[in-house]
Coordinates of C-alpha atoms and ligand atoms in Angstrom, one line a residue:
X1 CA 18.1 10.3 22.7
X2 CA 14.5 11.6 23.0
X3 CA 11.8 9.1 22.2
X4 CA 9.8 9.9 19.1
X5 CA 6.2 10.8 19.8
X6 CA 3.6 9.4 17.4
X7 CA 0.0 10.2 16.6
X8 CA -2.4 8.1 14.7
X9 CA -5.4 9.3 12.6
X10 CA -8.1 6.8 11.9
X11 CA -8.5 3.7 14.0
X12 CA -9.5 1.0 11.6
X13 CA -6.2 -0.5 10.3
X14 CA -4.7 2.5 12.2
X15 CA -5.5 0.8 15.5
X16 CA -2.9 -1.9 14.4
X17 CA -0.3 0.8 14.1
X18 CA -0.4 1.5 17.8
X19 CA 1.5 -1.8 18.6
X20 CA 4.1 -1.1 15.9
X21 CA 5.0 2.2 17.5
X22 CA 4.8 0.9 21.0
X23 CA 7.1 -2.1 20.3
X24 CA 9.9 0.3 19.3
X25 CA 11.9 1.4 22.4
X26 CA 12.7 4.7 20.7
X27 CA 9.0 5.6 20.3
X28 CA 5.8 6.2 22.2
X29 CA 2.2 6.8 21.1
X30 CA 1.2 10.2 22.3
X31 CA -2.2 10.6 20.7
X32 CA -5.0 8.9 18.7
X33 CA -7.7 10.4 16.6
X34 CA -11.0 9.1 15.1
X35 CA -13.9 11.3 14.1
X36 CA -16.2 8.5 15.1
X37 CA -16.6 9.1 18.9
X38 CA -17.7 5.5 19.5
X39 CA -14.6 4.0 17.8
X40 CA -12.4 6.5 19.7
X41 CA -14.0 5.4 23.0
X42 CA -13.5 1.7 22.3
X43 CA -9.8 2.1 21.5
X44 CA -9.3 4.6 24.3
X45 CA -10.5 1.9 26.8
X46 CA -7.7 -0.4 25.5
X47 CA -5.0 2.4 25.8
X48 CA -6.1 4.7 28.6
X49 CA -2.7 6.6 28.8
X50 CA -2.8 7.9 25.3
X51 CA -4.5 11.2 24.7
X52 CA -7.3 11.3 22.2
X53 CA -9.2 13.7 19.9
X54 CA -11.8 13.6 17.2
X55 CA -10.0 16.4 15.2
X56 CA -7.1 15.3 13.0
X57 CA -5.6 18.8 12.9
X58 CA -5.0 18.6 16.7
X59 CA -2.5 15.8 16.0
X60 CA -1.1 17.3 12.8
X61 CA -0.4 20.7 14.3
X62 CA 0.8 19.5 17.7
X63 CA 4.5 20.6 18.0
X64 CA 5.3 17.9 20.5
X65 CA 4.4 15.1 17.9
X66 CA 7.1 13.9 15.6
X67 CA 5.5 11.1 13.5
X68 CA 1.9 10.8 12.3
X69 CA 0.2 7.7 10.9
X70 CA -2.5 8.7 8.4
X71 CA -5.0 5.9 8.3
X72 CA -8.1 7.9 7.5
X73 CA -10.4 7.3 4.5
X74 CA -8.5 7.7 1.2
X75 CA -10.0 11.0 0.4
X76 CA -8.5 12.7 3.5
X77 CA -4.9 11.5 3.0
X78 CA -3.8 14.4 0.7
X79 CA -5.0 17.2 3.0
X80 CA -3.6 15.5 6.0
X81 CA -0.2 15.0 4.3
X82 CA -0.1 18.7 3.3
X83 CA -0.8 19.7 6.9
X84 CA 1.6 17.2 8.4
X85 CA 4.5 18.3 6.2
X86 CA 3.7 22.0 6.9
X87 CA 4.0 21.2 10.6
X88 CA 7.2 19.1 10.2
X89 CA 5.9 15.6 10.8
X90 CA 7.4 12.3 9.5
X91 CA 4.4 10.6 7.8
X92 CA 3.5 7.0 7.6
X93 CA 0.5 7.0 5.3
X94 CA -1.8 4.1 4.5
X95 CA -2.1 3.4 0.8
X96 CA -3.0 5.2 -1.4
X97 CA -1.2 8.3 -0.3
X98 CA -3.4 10.4 -2.6
X99 CA -6.0 10.1 -5.4
X100 CA -4.9 12.4 -8.2
X101 CA -1.8 13.4 -10.2
X102 CA -2.0 17.0 -9.1
X103 CA -1.9 15.8 -5.5
X104 CA 1.1 13.6 -6.0
X105 CA 2.9 16.5 -7.7
X106 CA 2.1 18.8 -4.8
X107 CA 3.3 16.2 -2.2
X108 CA 6.5 15.8 -4.1
X109 CA 7.1 19.5 -4.1
X110 CA 6.4 19.8 -0.3
X111 CA 8.6 16.8 0.4
X112 CA 11.5 18.1 -1.7
X113 CA 11.4 21.3 0.3
X114 CA 11.7 19.4 3.6
X115 CA 14.0 16.4 2.7
X116 CA 14.6 15.7 6.4
X117 CA 11.0 14.6 6.8
X118 CA 10.3 11.0 5.8
X119 CA 7.2 9.6 4.1
X120 CA 6.4 5.9 3.8
X121 CA 3.3 3.8 3.0
X122 CA 2.0 0.5 4.3
X123 CA 2.9 -1.6 1.2
X124 CA 3.1 -4.6 3.4
X125 CA 3.7 -7.4 0.9
X126 CA 7.4 -6.4 0.8
X127 CA 7.6 -8.1 4.3
X128 CA 5.8 -11.3 3.4
X129 CA 8.4 -14.0 4.0
X130 CA 7.4 -15.9 0.8
X131 CA 7.8 -12.8 -1.4
X132 CA 11.1 -11.9 0.4
X133 CA 12.4 -15.4 -0.5
X134 CA 11.2 -14.9 -4.1
X135 CA 13.0 -11.6 -4.3
X136 CA 16.3 -13.1 -3.2
X137 CA 15.9 -15.9 -5.7
X138 CA 15.3 -13.4 -8.5
X139 CA 18.3 -11.4 -7.4
X140 CA 20.5 -14.5 -7.4
X141 CA 19.5 -15.1 -11.1
X142 CA 17.6 -18.3 -10.2
X143 CA 14.9 -17.3 -12.7
X144 CA 17.2 -16.3 -15.5
X145 CA 15.7 -13.3 -17.4
X146 CA 12.2 -12.3 -16.3
X147 CA 9.9 -11.8 -19.2
X148 CA 6.3 -11.9 -17.8
X149 CA 4.6 -11.5 -14.4
X150 CA 1.0 -11.7 -13.3
X151 CA -0.3 -10.2 -10.1
X152 CA -3.9 -10.5 -9.0
X153 CA -5.4 -8.6 -6.0
X154 CA -8.3 -10.8 -5.2
X155 CA -10.2 -8.8 -2.5
X156 CA -13.0 -11.2 -1.7
X157 CA -14.8 -8.6 0.4
X158 CA -17.6 -7.3 -1.8
X159 CA -19.5 -5.9 1.2
X160 CA -16.6 -3.5 1.9
X161 CA -17.3 -1.6 -1.3
X162 CA -21.1 -2.0 -1.5
X163 CA -21.4 -0.9 2.2
X164 CA -19.2 1.6 4.0
X165 CA -17.0 4.5 3.1
X166 CA -15.4 3.1 -0.1
X167 CA -18.8 3.5 -1.9
X168 CA -19.5 6.8 -0.4
X169 CA -16.5 9.0 -0.9
X170 CA -16.1 11.2 -4.0
X171 CA -13.9 8.7 -5.8
X172 CA -12.7 5.2 -4.9
X173 CA -10.0 3.8 -7.1
X174 CA -9.7 0.0 -7.4
X175 CA -6.1 0.6 -8.8
X176 CA -5.0 2.9 -5.9
X177 CA -6.9 0.9 -3.3
X178 CA -5.9 -2.6 -4.5
X179 CA -3.5 -2.9 -7.5
X180 CA -1.2 -0.5 -5.6
X181 CA 0.0 -3.5 -3.5
X182 CA 0.6 -5.7 -6.5
X183 CA 2.3 -3.0 -8.6
X184 CA 4.6 -2.2 -5.7
X185 CA 5.4 -5.9 -5.3
X186 CA 6.3 -6.2 -9.0
X187 CA 8.5 -3.1 -9.0
X188 CA 10.3 -4.4 -5.8
X189 CA 10.7 -8.0 -7.1
X190 CA 11.9 -7.1 -10.6
X191 CA 13.9 -3.9 -9.6
X192 CA 12.8 -2.7 -13.1
X193 CA 11.0 0.5 -14.2
X194 CA 7.6 0.7 -15.8
X195 CA 7.5 2.9 -18.9
X196 CA 3.9 2.4 -20.2
X197 CA 0.6 1.2 -18.9
X198 CA -2.8 0.3 -20.3
X199 CA -5.9 -0.3 -18.2
X200 CA -9.5 -1.4 -18.6
X201 CA -12.2 -1.8 -16.0
X202 CA -15.8 -2.8 -15.4
X203 CA -18.5 -2.7 -12.8
X204 CA -20.4 -6.0 -13.1
X205 CA -19.8 -7.6 -9.8
X206 CA -21.3 -4.7 -7.8
X207 CA -23.9 -3.7 -10.5
X208 CA -26.9 -3.6 -8.3
X209 CA -25.3 -1.8 -5.5
X210 CA -24.6 1.9 -4.6
X211 CA -20.9 1.5 -5.4
X212 CA -20.3 3.8 -8.4
X213 CA -16.8 3.0 -9.5
X214 CA -14.9 0.2 -11.3
X215 CA -14.9 -3.0 -9.2
X216 CA -12.6 -4.9 -11.6
X217 CA -9.6 -3.4 -13.4
X218 CA -7.0 -5.1 -15.5
X219 CA -3.7 -3.2 -16.2
X220 CA -0.9 -4.2 -18.6
X221 CA 2.5 -2.9 -17.7
X222 CA 5.6 -2.5 -20.0
X223 CA 8.9 -2.4 -18.3
X224 CA 12.2 -0.9 -19.3
X225 CA 13.9 -4.3 -19.9
X226 CA 11.1 -5.5 -22.2
X227 CA 9.5 -7.4 -19.2
X228 CA 5.7 -7.3 -19.4
X229 CA 3.1 -7.7 -16.6
X230 CA -0.6 -8.0 -16.1
X231 CA -2.1 -6.7 -12.8
X232 CA -5.7 -7.1 -11.8
X233 CA -7.8 -5.7 -8.9
X234 CA -10.8 -7.9 -8.4
X235 CA -12.9 -6.4 -5.7
X236 CA -16.0 -8.6 -6.2
X237 CA -14.4 -12.0 -6.6
X238 CA -16.2 -15.0 -5.1
X239 CA -13.3 -16.4 -3.1
X240 CA -11.3 -15.4 0.0
X241 CA -8.7 -12.6 0.0
X242 CA -5.6 -13.6 -1.9
X243 CA -2.6 -12.2 -3.7
X244 CA -2.2 -14.2 -6.9
X245 CA 1.3 -14.1 -8.3
X246 CA 3.1 -15.7 -11.2
X247 CA 6.6 -14.9 -12.2
X248 CA 8.0 -16.3 -15.5
X249 CA 11.7 -16.3 -16.1
X250 CA 13.8 -18.0 -18.8
X251 CA 15.0 -20.6 -16.1
X252 CA 12.1 -20.9 -13.6
X253 CA 8.4 -20.2 -12.9
X254 CA 6.9 -19.2 -9.6
X255 CA 3.2 -19.6 -8.8
X256 CA 1.7 -18.5 -5.5
X257 CA -0.9 -20.6 -3.8
X258 CA -2.7 -20.3 -0.4
X259 CA -0.8 -23.1 1.3
X260 CA 2.5 -23.0 -0.6
X261 CA 4.0 -21.6 -3.8
X262 CA 5.2 -23.8 -6.6
X263 CA 8.6 -23.3 -8.2
X264 CA 8.9 -25.0 -11.6
X265 CA 12.4 -25.5 -12.9
X266 CA 11.5 -28.0 -15.6
X267 CA 9.0 -28.1 -18.6
X268 CA 8.5 -31.9 -18.1
X269 CA 5.0 -32.9 -16.8
X270 CA 6.5 -35.8 -14.8
X271 CA 8.8 -33.4 -12.8
X272 CA 7.1 -32.1 -9.7
X273 CA 7.6 -28.5 -8.8
X274 CA 9.4 -27.6 -5.7
X275 CA 7.1 -26.3 -2.9
X276 CA 8.0 -23.0 -1.3
X277 CA 6.6 -23.0 2.2
X278 CA 7.8 -19.7 3.6
X279 CA 4.7 -18.2 5.2
X280 CA 2.3 -16.0 3.3
X281 CA 1.1 -13.4 3.9
X282 CA 2.8 -14.0 7.3
X283 CA 3.2 -10.3 8.1
X284 CA 1.3 -8.2 10.7
X285 CA -0.1 -4.9 9.6
X286 CA 2.2 -3.0 12.0
X287 CA 5.5 -4.4 10.7
X288 CA 6.4 -1.5 8.5
X289 CA 5.4 1.0 11.2
X290 CA 8.2 -0.5 13.4
X291 CA 10.6 -0.4 10.4
X292 CA 9.6 3.3 9.7
X293 CA 10.6 4.3 13.3
X294 CA 13.8 2.2 13.0
X295 CA 14.7 4.0 9.7
X296 CA 14.2 7.5 11.3
X297 CA 16.3 6.6 14.3
X298 CA 19.0 5.0 12.3
X299 CA 18.9 7.6 9.5
X300 CA 18.7 4.6 7.1
X301 CA 16.3 3.9 4.3
X302 CA 13.0 2.3 5.2
X303 CA 11.7 -0.9 3.6
X304 CA 9.3 1.3 1.7
X305 CA 11.3 4.5 1.2
X306 CA 10.0 7.8 0.0
X307 CA 11.3 7.2 -3.6
X308 CA 9.5 3.8 -3.6
X309 CA 6.3 5.5 -2.6
X310 CA 6.5 8.0 -5.4
X311 CA 7.5 5.4 -8.0
X312 CA 4.6 3.1 -7.2
X313 CA 2.1 5.9 -7.0
X314 CA 3.3 7.3 -10.4
X315 CA 2.7 3.9 -12.1
X316 CA -0.8 3.7 -10.5
X317 CA -1.7 7.2 -11.5
X318 CA -0.6 6.4 -15.1
X319 CA -3.0 3.4 -15.0
X320 CA -5.7 5.7 -13.7
X321 CA -5.2 8.0 -16.7
X322 CA -5.3 5.1 -19.1
X323 CA -8.5 3.8 -17.5
X324 CA -10.3 7.1 -17.9
X325 CA -8.9 8.0 -21.4
X326 CA -9.0 4.5 -22.9
X327 CA -5.5 4.6 -24.3
X328 CA -2.0 3.5 -23.3
X329 CA -0.2 6.0 -21.1
X330 CA 3.5 6.7 -20.6
X331 CA 4.4 6.8 -16.9
X332 CA 5.2 10.3 -15.6
X333 CA 7.5 9.9 -12.6
X334 CA 6.9 12.5 -9.9
Ligands
NAD1 N1 -2.0 -1.4 4.0 C1 -3.1 -2.2 4.1 O1 -2.9 -3.4 3.9 C2 -4.4 -1.6 4.4 C3 -5.4 -2.4 4.9 C4 -6.7 -1.9 5.2 C5 -6.9 -0.5 5.0 N2 -5.9 0.3 4.5 C6 -6.1 1.7 4.2 O2 -6.3 2.3 5.5 C7 -7.2 3.4 5.3 C8 -8.4 3.2 6.3 O3 -9.1 2.0 5.9 P1 -9.7 1.0 7.0 O4 -9.9 -0.3 6.3 O5 -8.9 1.1 8.2 O6 -11.1 1.7 7.2 P2 -12.1 1.6 8.5 O7 -13.4 2.1 8.1 O8 -12.0 0.2 9.0 O9 -11.4 2.6 9.5 C9 -11.1 3.9 9.3 C10 -11.3 4.7 10.5 O10 -10.8 6.0 10.3 C11 -11.8 7.0 10.8 N3 -11.6 8.2 10.0 C12 -11.7 8.3 8.6 N4 -11.4 9.5 8.2 C13 -11.0 10.2 9.3 C14 -10.6 11.5 9.5 N5 -10.5 12.4 8.5 N6 -10.4 11.9 10.8 C15 -10.5 11.1 11.8 N7 -10.9 9.8 11.7 C16 -11.1 9.4 10.4 C17 -13.1 6.3 10.7 O11 -14.1 6.8 11.6 C18 -12.8 4.8 11.0 O12 -12.9 4.6 12.3 C19 -7.6 3.4 3.9 O13 -6.8 4.4 3.2 C20 -7.3 2.0 3.4 O14 -6.9 2.0 2.0 C21 -4.6 -0.3 4.2

């Protein structure tokens, strides 16, 4: 079978995608793109046999390329997806795949017209060994009935929003840039559906900077089963990057920590929680790239399949609407 030829646009986290494609025996990296010539030169020196360009459309329109990683700034994702689908590419898109409801609706329409083309997104927490173990325990009913979850995206990198592209593009969304990981994680862990969302935000942590958008957002999620959740994006927190997670069920409670997670199965103070030591985050940024190629080759679902991408984005966009209109929003599923 012919090897799939991949192209990568944007060589920040996108540089990490190169290894994911190259590790797969059924794939080769044909081209890389960055509109910053210096970045392109630096990466080119590491991979001299890969062709390079500063123009994304040269990759998106190249008939010899089958798969494209879109790892450009958030504001370019939509136009690059549109062009990629038009030119029959499978697309592995960094989160968020787009910024607005109308864009997601359009991507859905284009994707439905070409169902043989796959779309996935780098929602990497699904491959964290600790969260994979947690999901298995939930599926095995170890938690009884879930009734509340808390997920906190603690970014710990204030400088990335006060300096650099996140503060300079037309719109940077804390929900789509950060909470998207946690919302996806909760949907995947609970296998439930969010029906309604409320969100509030502020901009206190980055107040005296050029960053113009919310740097802290809290969302409340109501699920079909009655399960409730709170999700925060905390871009300015004074602590290192961390994914806070608490899962409350009728029979057990999970609490994530940097070194290990605690699993409580008793309400008694003298009973120590069990320590879950499976690694966290414990997953390289290219893991889902490899899986994406595997899923195309095997014609099997990817870990983050197209329906997962649309579900997670739909919940995030309902939260965006709630944030801007200051009222609870029903989720519209695209
Ligand atoms: N899945 C994850 O865990 C994860 C982690 C980091 C970043 N991201 C996402 O990846 C994307 C890039 O973020 P980053 O942290 O790598 O940023 P970055 O600034 O480190 O790198 C982005 C690179 O892409 C280039 N670029 C941007 N737009 C381009 C375009 N239209 N054409 C060609 N080159 C372009 C820039 O010159 C830069 O070199 C964002 O959407 C971000 O949300 C995802």
